[in-house]
Structures are given as C-alpha cells and as structure tokens.
Amino acid sequence: MAFTLTVNGTSHTVDVDEATPLLWVLRDVLDLKGSKYGCGSGLCGACTVHVNGVAVRSCVTPIASVGDSKVTTIEAIGATEIGKKVQDAWIELDVAQCGYCQAGQIMSATKLLEQTPKPTDADIDAHMTGNICRCATYNRIRAAIKLASGQPVVKEA
Amino acid sequence: MTHHSTSASRRTFLKASAVGGGLLLSFRLAPLGSAEANTPDAAINAFIRISPDNIVTIAAKNPEIGQGIKTSLPMIIADELDVDWKNVRVEMANFDPDRFGVQSAGGSTSIPRNWDMLRRVGAAGRQMLVATAAKTLRVPESELTTNSGVVTHAASGRAVTYGQIASAAAKMPVPDLKAVALKDPKDFKVIGHSAKDVDGPKIVTGQPLYGIDVAVPGMLYATFEKCPVWRGEVARANLDDVRTMPGVRNAFVVKGTIPEGEMTLSGGISGGVAIVADTWYQALAARRKLRVEWTTGPHASQSSKGYAAQAAALAKQKPVMSIRKDGDVEAAFKGAAKIVEASYSYPFLAHACMEPMNSTARFQDGKMEVWSPTQNPGNGRALIAKTMGIAEKDITINMVRAGGGFGRRSSADPIIEAAWIAREAGAPVKVLWTREDDIRHDCYRPGGFHTFKAGIDAQGKLIALTDHFVSFGNDGKYAPLANMGASVFPADFVPNLEFGASLIPLGTPTGPLRAPGSNALAFVFQSFLDEVAHASGQDPLAFHLNLLAERRVQAAAPQGQPGAPTPPSFNFERMRAAVHLVAEKAGWGKRTLPAGTALGLAYYFSHQGYVAHVAEVTAAKKGENGIGQVKVNKIWVAADVGAHIVNPSGAINQVQGATLDGIGNLLAQEITIANGGVVEGNFDTFPLLRMNQAPPVEVHFIKSGNNPTGLGEPALPPTLPAVANAIFAATGVRVRDVPLNKVSKGGAAV
C-alpha cells in the first residue's frame, strides 16, 4: 500500500504493508538509520521519534496510523533550538559509551525540555525512565539534561 | 629528545616487548594501506598518516563496543608522536593482525596489551619525522625538538611542520621499536587529559555508525529462526507458506554443524530456518507465518527448577573436585570460637546488548566479506573458514562500532549466520536478530551455588574457610566460564582453606559476561565475608583492613581452565589503599544516617584492577525475613588501575556504567530455563536498569606506580556485594540469593 508521510519537513510516498512499523519505514525505506531498533515492543525507547510533537516509540507505531502527521527524527532534531542544545550538552559531557540508545535518549530529553524547561531530578526520572541505556550512562544523561536547560552542572573530568 | 639511529627496513617484522603483560608482541610496522591511494596523506606507518596541512589520521586498531577504546588507543599514539589531539582524526583499522597486532575487545586487555606498544608506534613516527627534519634543515637531530606537530631548531629559529615533511619521512627506515625514545610521563599532553568520544558528533546526530546501519549495494535482509533448545534441528517447516509472503526472496532450512559437546557459540552454525526478504520487516512478517517442528535432542528436559534440585542434593555431599586445600580446616573449625555457615546462589544472565546481534555478508567470486559489530573478528574469520571451507585469506572482516558488547560479541554466531545465508541466497545479506532471538540464543553467564563455612578465633580472626561451589559442566569439565580459580580472595589470607566443586550437567551455552567469574564470585565471597565480619563483632571496615594486612599462605599457582579469572598476583597493599580511600570518601563511620539507611563495603581484584565500593542504601524489612523497597542512594568507588588514566572522561564513564550495571544484575535480572529453552525474551521479563533506579556514582582513581590496566570490567564486581551488605546493615536481612526480587519469603518491591 502507498502511504504519504512527512519526515523532517520532506514529503515521501512509500509502498509498504500497512502494519509496517514507522521505525522500519524510516530505517530501511527512507534510509534514516538514526532511530534504532532495540526491542520491537516499545520497552526500551531506542526508536523514539516525534510525531506531531509527541514522543512516540516508532517500533510499535504502524505506518497506517501516521497519516499526514509530521515526523521528526534524530537526524533533524538539531534544527530545533532545544534539540540543538541537547545534542551540544551530550557532546560537552561526553555522555555516550556505546551510543546506541542515545538517539532515543536525545529525542526524549528534547521533548522533556520542551514541556519542562528546568526539570528537577524527579522530572527527569519520570520522563526518562522509558529509555534504557544498557551502558548505564544515566549519571551523564541527567547532567546533560540539566546542562541543556541552563542549570548548574559539576563537570567530572 | 634524542634520536636513536636504526637500520631496520620497513618490510621486516619488528618485535616489541610489551612491558605491561610481559608479552612478546610481534607486528609489522608498515604503511597504512587501504586509504593512502585516495589521499595526499603520507603514511608514516600502519597506524599514522599525516596530511600536508598537518592533520594526523590515526588508526584505531581494536573493536569499539562502548568501552571508548577507539578514542583511548589513538590518544596513546598521538602523545608520543607529539601532536595536538585537536588535529587528530581517528579511523577504524582494517582487521589485519599482521599489521596491527592482536585485534579484539575482551578481558579489559586493550590498554595493558597496547600501552607500551602504541607508545612505541607513536615514538617511532616522531623519530622518523625528526630524522627527516634534520636532513631538510641540515642540522643534527640532537638539536631538534618537537611540539604540537612541529619540529623546531631553536638555535636557528627555523621550524617545519610534520605535514611539510611527512611524505619524505614516510620513506625513512622504520626504527627499531625496542630502541625508540619514549617521553617522560610528566611530559604527557594527551594521555591523562579528557578527550571526548571520537564518534560523539555522529552519535548525537544519528548518522549511520553501527552494524545494524551497514548498507551494501543489492543487500537483502534476513531473519533466522533457531531451535529454542541448543543444537536442535528442523524436522519440518512450512517453507512454501513463508515463500509466498510479500517481499520474500527465499526461505530455506539450514542444517546445523555444531559438534556434539560444543558449549560455545563459535563451533559452527545452528540449525534453523532462514528467511530472506527485500526488507527486514518483510522477513519478520513472513517469520510470523513460519511453523517449525523441531528435533530437540537430549537437552530438552533441562530446567532451572531441575538445576536447583540437583544443586541442593550436591551441596549436601562432599565436593567432587578439589580446587584448593590449605592447612587443616576440620581441626581449625574444632578449635574455632565461632562458626558461620551460609549458602548463596546467583542466576544465569543474558548480555542484552542494546544493539541486537547482527552481521552483514557478501560472497562474491569465492571471497567472503563481512561487516560486523564484533569483539573478536579473528574468531569470526576462523569460524567461516572452518564451517564453510573458505580460506582465511579470502575472508575479510570489517569491524563496525557495536551497540554494546559485554562479552557477547566475542562469539562468532552472527557472523557465521550472515556468511552462510549470504552464500545460500546469492546476494549480500544483513542478518538481524529480534530482541527475543538475542535473549534466547545467548551464551549465558552461568548460574552457581556456594555453600560456605567459616571459623573465627577468639580474637575475631578468620582462621578457616570452606566453599563447596556447585557449578555447571559435563564429563567432569566446567562449562565455559563456569569455573572458579584457586586464588579467589580470601585464598592466601586464611591459613586453613578448602575450595571444592561439583558439577550439574548443562545443555545451554555459556560464555563471558562483563567481568566473567568475578561478577558472581565477588557477590558470594564479599557478602559472606561481611557475614563473618559481623559475626566476629567487628566493624566490616576494620575486619577487612585486618584481613588485608598480611598474606598468610604462599600464593597458589594459577589453576583452572583457560580464560579463568586467575589473577597473576594480587597485591593486597593496593587493595587496602582502595578500601581506605573509598571508606574515607564515603564517610564510613563518620556520618549519622537516618534509620533504614546504611552503608555497605565491598572490594574486588579483577582484570588486574583494584576496586572498592561503598554503597549507601535505604531499605525496609518486609515480613519475617524479606526486603521491601530498596533505594540505592549513592555509590562511592575507589579504583587503582595503574599510574595513568589514559582518558579520564571515558574512564569515569566506564566505572559509573559498570557499577550501575551491577545494580541491574542485582535487582531483577535472571534467565530461567524451562524445557531446555530460555523463558525470558524481552526487557519486560529481563529488565535492565533504568534512570529512576540509577544513583550517582562518585569515582576516585588511585594513581599507583604500576602500568596502566583496563577498566571495562573491574568496577562491576564489587557493586553487588556492596549494595547487598548495605541492605543487611539497613534491615538485618541478608541477601543470599539474587536477583533481589526473589529474596526469601518477603520478595522485594524494586
């Protein structure tokens, strides 16, 4: 079936089965490899993208449900003011270890800061707990979110 | 710095003695091959290229799995080459051990194995540049100095950049690596200064970087269904139904080649059904229609319940095998003022790397090329050669950044699957596992059971200790990584000691998980020692500092199967220093904590690293002997991994990650076997640590005067006992079985 969707400001028409998750349309049809497959069940957050301004797990979002929504992925989040600040903070604090989950972490963190410009630790816990980091870079993810939000952060090294 | 002249030719093999491990490493210091034709850069040696505008490209020789080695190994070369890190570009090396030496990630060996060698590689490059500058400027080498990629003749005020003379330097003879002049460590400008991960900008912008992102022209995608039971084979499968599914190009049965008795994932290809399609999701959708009847073989009756029953029976008997015997434990128990006895257990664990297993392969004109997020490309190449009858010279393995490794990617199973299916499909193929495939077809951290007995004398000293280790294995041999060495602490520090083992037959592959052996042994030994400390009436810190005061038995000769965590020599003074420091930083005995909040101490020596932890935990007792809510408030870590921390930013990240990984192990992770297969399949049943469970981890390094050693692993083992000991201090309930959510009657709400 043909579906027309808008990804990072560009309209694409793709011919896939209606049950195909958005993640696999992004990765294997549109060649946007930034959103990652981690669990296929909405449990880890590695595939997080924004659909009409809402953070969703693209691995459990069928393409048929996307319609003419605007999809934003990690590849374009740096074009937003908050997204850029989050990416810069991630670099500044050298957050990543393997880095595989960080696209999803950044998409979730950007959404958090859009909604809550100065998040507390409790806000961060509540919003980021859906994103697993197997390397457990949580100390630095927390610090980077605070840095991106303009709150004081003690740099470790 | 002075120059040592040399006559060695660039074509000869050079041997460098690695001070770190005492190993003789041999490799050929030759130009960087693949890229030199396409760039104006001059290749100084296999590791170093320099462009006319003085940008230095350094090859990262070892697989990057999140341990930061793609950044830290090139830093070592850059420092001795004497260039600024900001002018360095890093690129992944080819897999070519003749040129680069050992290329693998595992055992926290990359730093100790490469520290000396890569310093010499950088210094050799610098020496060639200095020799070239001497010719260019017509001055003696002894009058030249280097700094930031520039050679300067101070007397005449003249200088040349490395970039200006690099192509001439590339034609100079390669110096003898043994004889090159190394920097005085006080002059290090790159080593010891935090550098950011070289792939950071690509990571945060979502650029293709990982194995799963590899794209080869004409590539198809495959999914591969294997039997839930090890070495099971396809009896029947409805391939015709699968082949009619949209996008499916091919579906076929693979007959397994794994020999009987093989208990690793690198012995052949598993039997199963491969489905090849235009997209991976099409392959997966087709797999949902697949119905396979399996021939499961003898392992199908195994279960975790059965293991527990066998363990209970074996624990009542004498150990079948002796691991170590010192003094006379029975006499010592008779004379002891106090006896402490306890039994411990821990489960099988999966690796659950964030990036599920995958590899991409292309078979063309008799040659196999593979792109894989592997920890051990040599293992993959050998397995393809053995299984598919392709000569090693016709196999190319490209190392791709891995989304986590933790030991899992030392096994070559995703590589052989991609290679086999690509040849069968007649097209390049990417094989990608589902999360369920990943959890259910792992080489697991083996579970284990320990029954301890300790004798304490009237002065509170530990005088006797026995451990009956009930582990897994077949025909009197431990399953892979299911063994225990003879030197596990406190061996050597207790005059009367016996370690023995008995084995439960196992039909599930096992393998290394981050800090193999130590990740379990630290929990049981450091927890039981905490029991002994409390029973002796001493504060645990005082008890341990006493225990670490003197070696009471001559060090045992290393023993056990290859790969066993048998430390070369345990330096108890380094361990004491780490324990002292962590206690001081955590305010041990100095802070008043609210009721239900307490500290726990643990330490462990593994992978040549000395690491001590203090955990602060708030926990409540639940019911008779259970634990309610547990919150880890903070963990302090003191680590001694030698005189230099190559990249402090990366090192702190590793210690924090390994420590938190240990909390994840402790809280709720368990692999359960039923009907010979793994029950858990995804993160709902095999939960990884999450943000709201992750306390701050404060890291302190002790820079002792020892060669630098690795840091991917040694910070994990002390975590579990430190937290478990804090739970005891807070609640009076001893954690003897992990994960925590199955502790005794109460169960834990974590």
Short mmCIF file of N, CA, C and O in Angstrom, two decimals, chain B residues 330-399:
data_model
loop_
_atom_site.label_atom_id
_atom_site.label_comp_id
_atom_site.label_asym_id
_atom_site.label_seq_id
_atom_site.Cartn_x
_atom_site.Cartn_y
_atom_site.Cartn_z
N GLU B 330 39.28 -28.88 59.16
CA GLU B 330 38.47 -29.56 60.18
C GLU B 330 39.02 -29.28 61.58
O GLU B 330 38.25 -28.97 62.50
N ALA B 331 40.32 -29.36 61.72
CA ALA B 331 40.93 -29.06 63.02
C ALA B 331 40.66 -27.61 63.42
O ALA B 331 40.35 -27.30 64.56
N ALA B 332 40.75 -26.73 62.43
CA ALA B 332 40.55 -25.31 62.73
C ALA B 332 39.10 -25.03 63.14
O ALA B 332 38.84 -24.23 64.05
N PHE B 333 38.15 -25.69 62.47
CA PHE B 333 36.74 -25.50 62.85
C PHE B 333 36.53 -25.97 64.30
O PHE B 333 35.80 -25.35 65.06
N LYS B 334 37.17 -27.09 64.65
CA LYS B 334 37.01 -27.61 66.02
C LYS B 334 37.52 -26.63 67.06
O LYS B 334 36.92 -26.47 68.12
N GLY B 335 38.59 -25.96 66.72
CA GLY B 335 39.16 -25.03 67.68
C GLY B 335 38.60 -23.62 67.60
O GLY B 335 39.02 -22.73 68.34
N ALA B 336 37.66 -23.39 66.66
CA ALA B 336 37.18 -22.02 66.44
C ALA B 336 36.26 -21.56 67.56
O ALA B 336 35.55 -22.37 68.18
N ALA B 337 36.28 -20.27 67.83
CA ALA B 337 35.39 -19.69 68.83
C ALA B 337 33.98 -19.55 68.27
O ALA B 337 32.99 -19.57 69.00
N LYS B 338 33.90 -19.39 66.95
CA LYS B 338 32.60 -19.17 66.32
C LYS B 338 32.61 -19.76 64.91
O LYS B 338 33.62 -19.69 64.21
N ILE B 339 31.47 -20.34 64.52
CA ILE B 339 31.31 -20.89 63.18
C ILE B 339 30.20 -20.12 62.47
O ILE B 339 29.15 -19.84 63.06
N VAL B 340 30.44 -19.79 61.21
CA VAL B 340 29.40 -19.12 60.40
C VAL B 340 29.16 -20.00 59.17
O VAL B 340 30.11 -20.43 58.52
N GLU B 341 27.89 -20.25 58.87
CA GLU B 341 27.58 -21.06 57.69
C GLU B 341 26.48 -20.37 56.88
O GLU B 341 25.54 -19.82 57.46
N ALA B 342 26.60 -20.44 55.57
CA ALA B 342 25.57 -19.84 54.72
C ALA B 342 25.69 -20.37 53.31
O ALA B 342 26.76 -20.76 52.86
N SER B 343 24.55 -20.38 52.62
CA SER B 343 24.53 -20.80 51.21
C SER B 343 24.04 -19.65 50.34
O SER B 343 23.13 -18.91 50.72
N TYR B 344 24.66 -19.53 49.18
CA TYR B 344 24.36 -18.44 48.26
C TYR B 344 24.04 -18.99 46.87
O TYR B 344 24.50 -20.08 46.51
N SER B 345 23.31 -18.22 46.09
CA SER B 345 23.09 -18.60 44.69
C SER B 345 22.92 -17.38 43.81
O SER B 345 22.58 -16.29 44.30
N TYR B 346 23.21 -17.56 42.56
CA TYR B 346 23.00 -16.49 41.56
C TYR B 346 22.57 -17.14 40.26
O TYR B 346 22.88 -18.31 40.00
N PRO B 347 21.85 -16.39 39.43
CA PRO B 347 21.22 -16.99 38.25
C PRO B 347 22.07 -16.90 36.99
O PRO B 347 23.10 -16.22 36.96
N PHE B 348 21.60 -17.57 35.95
CA PHE B 348 22.12 -17.32 34.61
C PHE B 348 21.72 -15.90 34.20
O PHE B 348 20.69 -15.39 34.61
N LEU B 349 22.58 -15.27 33.40
CA LEU B 349 22.27 -13.92 32.92
C LEU B 349 22.52 -13.84 31.42
O LEU B 349 23.45 -14.46 30.89
N ALA B 350 21.70 -13.04 30.75
CA ALA B 350 21.92 -12.73 29.33
C ALA B 350 22.73 -11.44 29.24
O ALA B 350 22.85 -10.69 30.20
N HIS B 351 23.29 -11.18 28.06
CA HIS B 351 24.06 -9.95 27.85
C HIS B 351 23.17 -8.77 27.50
O HIS B 351 23.41 -7.65 27.97
N ALA B 352 22.18 -9.01 26.66
CA ALA B 352 21.21 -7.98 26.28
C ALA B 352 21.86 -6.69 25.81
O ALA B 352 21.52 -5.61 26.29
N CYS B 353 22.79 -6.79 24.89
CA CYS B 353 23.36 -5.58 24.29
C CYS B 353 22.23 -4.77 23.65
O CYS B 353 21.29 -5.34 23.10
N MET B 354 22.30 -3.44 23.72
CA MET B 354 21.22 -2.63 23.14
C MET B 354 21.04 -2.91 21.66
O MET B 354 19.93 -2.94 21.15
N GLU B 355 22.15 -3.05 20.94
CA GLU B 355 22.05 -3.38 19.51
C GLU B 355 21.95 -4.90 19.40
O GLU B 355 22.91 -5.60 19.72
N PRO B 356 20.79 -5.40 18.95
CA PRO B 356 20.67 -6.86 18.84
C PRO B 356 21.74 -7.41 17.89
O PRO B 356 22.23 -6.71 17.00
N MET B 357 22.05 -8.68 18.07
CA MET B 357 23.07 -9.33 17.24
C MET B 357 22.74 -9.15 15.76
O MET B 357 21.58 -9.26 15.36
N ASN B 358 23.78 -8.88 14.98
CA ASN B 358 23.60 -8.75 13.53
C ASN B 358 24.95 -8.84 12.85
O ASN B 358 25.99 -8.61 13.48
N SER B 359 24.92 -9.15 11.58
CA SER B 359 26.11 -9.05 10.72
C SER B 359 25.64 -8.98 9.28
O SER B 359 24.52 -9.42 8.97
N THR B 360 26.50 -8.43 8.43
CA THR B 360 26.19 -8.32 7.01
C THR B 360 27.31 -9.03 6.26
O THR B 360 28.48 -8.88 6.62
N ALA B 361 26.93 -9.79 5.22
CA ALA B 361 27.96 -10.53 4.47
C ALA B 361 27.69 -10.48 2.97
O ALA B 361 26.54 -10.37 2.53
N ARG B 362 28.79 -10.54 2.22
CA ARG B 362 28.70 -10.60 0.74
C ARG B 362 29.67 -11.68 0.27
O ARG B 362 30.85 -11.65 0.63
N PHE B 363 29.17 -12.60 -0.51
CA PHE B 363 30.02 -13.67 -1.05
C PHE B 363 30.09 -13.48 -2.56
O PHE B 363 29.09 -13.51 -3.26
N GLN B 364 31.29 -13.24 -3.06
CA GLN B 364 31.45 -12.91 -4.47
C GLN B 364 32.77 -13.49 -4.96
O GLN B 364 33.81 -13.27 -4.33
N ASP B 365 32.74 -14.18 -6.07
CA ASP B 365 33.95 -14.73 -6.70
C ASP B 365 34.80 -15.52 -5.70
O ASP B 365 36.03 -15.39 -5.66
N GLY B 366 34.13 -16.28 -4.87
CA GLY B 366 34.85 -17.12 -3.92
C GLY B 366 35.38 -16.40 -2.70
O GLY B 366 36.05 -17.00 -1.86
N LYS B 367 35.11 -15.11 -2.63
CA LYS B 367 35.60 -14.34 -1.49
C LYS B 367 34.44 -13.89 -0.60
O LYS B 367 33.40 -13.46 -1.10
N MET B 368 34.66 -13.97 0.71
CA MET B 368 33.64 -13.57 1.67
C MET B 368 34.05 -12.28 2.36
O MET B 368 35.17 -12.16 2.86
N GLU B 369 33.13 -11.30 2.34
CA GLU B 369 33.38 -10.06 3.09
C GLU B 369 32.25 -9.87 4.09
O GLU B 369 31.08 -9.99 3.75
N VAL B 370 32.64 -9.57 5.32
CA VAL B 370 31.66 -9.44 6.41
C VAL B 370 31.83 -8.09 7.09
O VAL B 370 32.96 -7.63 7.28
N TRP B 371 30.72 -7.47 7.45
CA TRP B 371 30.72 -6.26 8.27
C TRP B 371 30.02 -6.64 9.57
O TRP B 371 28.86 -7.05 9.55
N SER B 372 30.72 -6.48 10.67
CA SER B 372 30.13 -6.98 11.91
C SER B 372 30.51 -6.14 13.12
O SER B 372 31.66 -5.74 13.27
N PRO B 373 29.53 -5.89 13.99
CA PRO B 373 29.86 -5.28 15.28
C PRO B 373 30.40 -6.36 16.20
O PRO B 373 29.71 -6.82 17.08
N THR B 374 31.63 -6.74 15.98
CA THR B 374 32.20 -7.89 16.68
C THR B 374 33.26 -7.46 17.68
O THR B 374 33.93 -6.45 17.49
N GLN B 375 33.43 -8.23 18.72
CA GLN B 375 34.54 -8.03 19.65
C GLN B 375 35.76 -8.83 19.24
O GLN B 375 36.83 -8.64 19.78
N ASN B 376 35.53 -9.80 18.33
CA ASN B 376 36.63 -10.69 18.01
C ASN B 376 36.57 -11.12 16.54
O ASN B 376 36.09 -12.20 16.22
N PRO B 377 37.06 -10.24 15.65
CA PRO B 377 36.97 -10.55 14.21
C PRO B 377 37.73 -11.82 13.84
O PRO B 377 37.31 -12.55 12.94
N GLY B 378 38.81 -12.11 14.54
CA GLY B 378 39.59 -13.31 14.24
C GLY B 378 38.79 -14.58 14.48
O GLY B 378 38.88 -15.56 13.73
N ASN B 379 37.98 -14.56 15.51
CA ASN B 379 37.11 -15.69 15.82
C ASN B 379 36.10 -15.90 14.70
O ASN B 379 35.82 -17.02 14.28
N GLY B 380 35.56 -14.80 14.18
CA GLY B 380 34.59 -14.88 13.09
C GLY B 380 35.22 -15.42 11.82
O GLY B 380 34.65 -16.28 11.14
N ARG B 381 36.41 -14.95 11.52
CA ARG B 381 37.09 -15.40 10.31
C ARG B 381 37.39 -16.91 10.40
O ARG B 381 37.18 -17.66 9.45
N ALA B 382 37.88 -17.31 11.57
CA ALA B 382 38.21 -18.73 11.76
C ALA B 382 36.96 -19.61 11.63
O ALA B 382 37.01 -20.70 11.05
N LEU B 383 35.84 -19.13 12.15
CA LEU B 383 34.62 -19.94 12.11
C LEU B 383 34.09 -20.06 10.67
O LEU B 383 33.62 -21.13 10.27
N ILE B 384 34.17 -18.98 9.90
CA ILE B 384 33.76 -19.06 8.48
C ILE B 384 34.66 -20.05 7.75
O ILE B 384 34.18 -20.91 7.00
N ALA B 385 35.96 -19.94 7.98
CA ALA B 385 36.90 -20.82 7.29
C ALA B 385 36.59 -22.28 7.60
O ALA B 385 36.49 -23.12 6.71
N LYS B 386 36.38 -22.56 8.88
CA LYS B 386 36.14 -23.94 9.31
C LYS B 386 34.79 -24.47 8.82
O LYS B 386 34.68 -25.61 8.36
N THR B 387 33.77 -23.63 8.92
CA THR B 387 32.41 -24.10 8.65
C THR B 387 32.10 -24.12 7.16
O THR B 387 31.35 -24.97 6.69
N MET B 388 32.66 -23.17 6.42
CA MET B 388 32.27 -23.02 5.01
C MET B 388 33.37 -23.41 4.04
O MET B 388 33.17 -23.33 2.82
N GLY B 389 34.52 -23.79 4.58
CA GLY B 389 35.60 -24.23 3.70
C GLY B 389 36.17 -23.11 2.83
O GLY B 389 36.58 -23.35 1.69
N ILE B 390 36.18 -21.91 3.34
CA ILE B 390 36.77 -20.78 2.61
C ILE B 390 38.12 -20.45 3.26
O ILE B 390 38.20 -20.39 4.49
N ALA B 391 39.14 -20.26 2.45
CA ALA B 391 40.47 -19.99 3.02
C ALA B 391 40.45 -18.64 3.75
O ALA B 391 39.80 -17.69 3.31
N GLU B 392 41.18 -18.56 4.85
CA GLU B 392 41.19 -17.31 5.63
C GLU B 392 41.62 -16.11 4.79
O GLU B 392 41.13 -15.01 4.98
N LYS B 393 42.51 -16.34 3.83
CA LYS B 393 42.98 -15.21 3.01
C LYS B 393 41.85 -14.66 2.12
O LYS B 393 41.94 -13.54 1.63
N ASP B 394 40.82 -15.44 1.92
CA ASP B 394 39.69 -14.99 1.10
C ASP B 394 38.54 -14.45 1.94
O ASP B 394 37.43 -14.25 1.44
N ILE B 395 38.80 -14.23 3.22
CA ILE B 395 37.75 -13.72 4.12
C ILE B 395 38.18 -12.38 4.67
O ILE B 395 39.27 -12.25 5.24
N THR B 396 37.35 -11.38 4.48
CA THR B 396 37.61 -10.05 5.04
C THR B 396 36.56 -9.77 6.10
O THR B 396 35.37 -9.93 5.84
N ILE B 397 37.02 -9.36 7.27
CA ILE B 397 36.08 -8.97 8.33
C ILE B 397 36.26 -7.48 8.59
O ILE B 397 37.37 -7.04 8.91
N ASN B 398 35.20 -6.72 8.42
CA ASN B 398 35.25 -5.29 8.74
C ASN B 398 34.64 -5.06 10.11
O ASN B 398 33.50 -5.47 10.37
N MET B 399 35.40 -4.40 10.98
CA MET B 399 34.91 -4.14 12.34
C MET B 399 34.06 -2.87 12.33
O MET B 399 34.50 -1.83 11.86
#
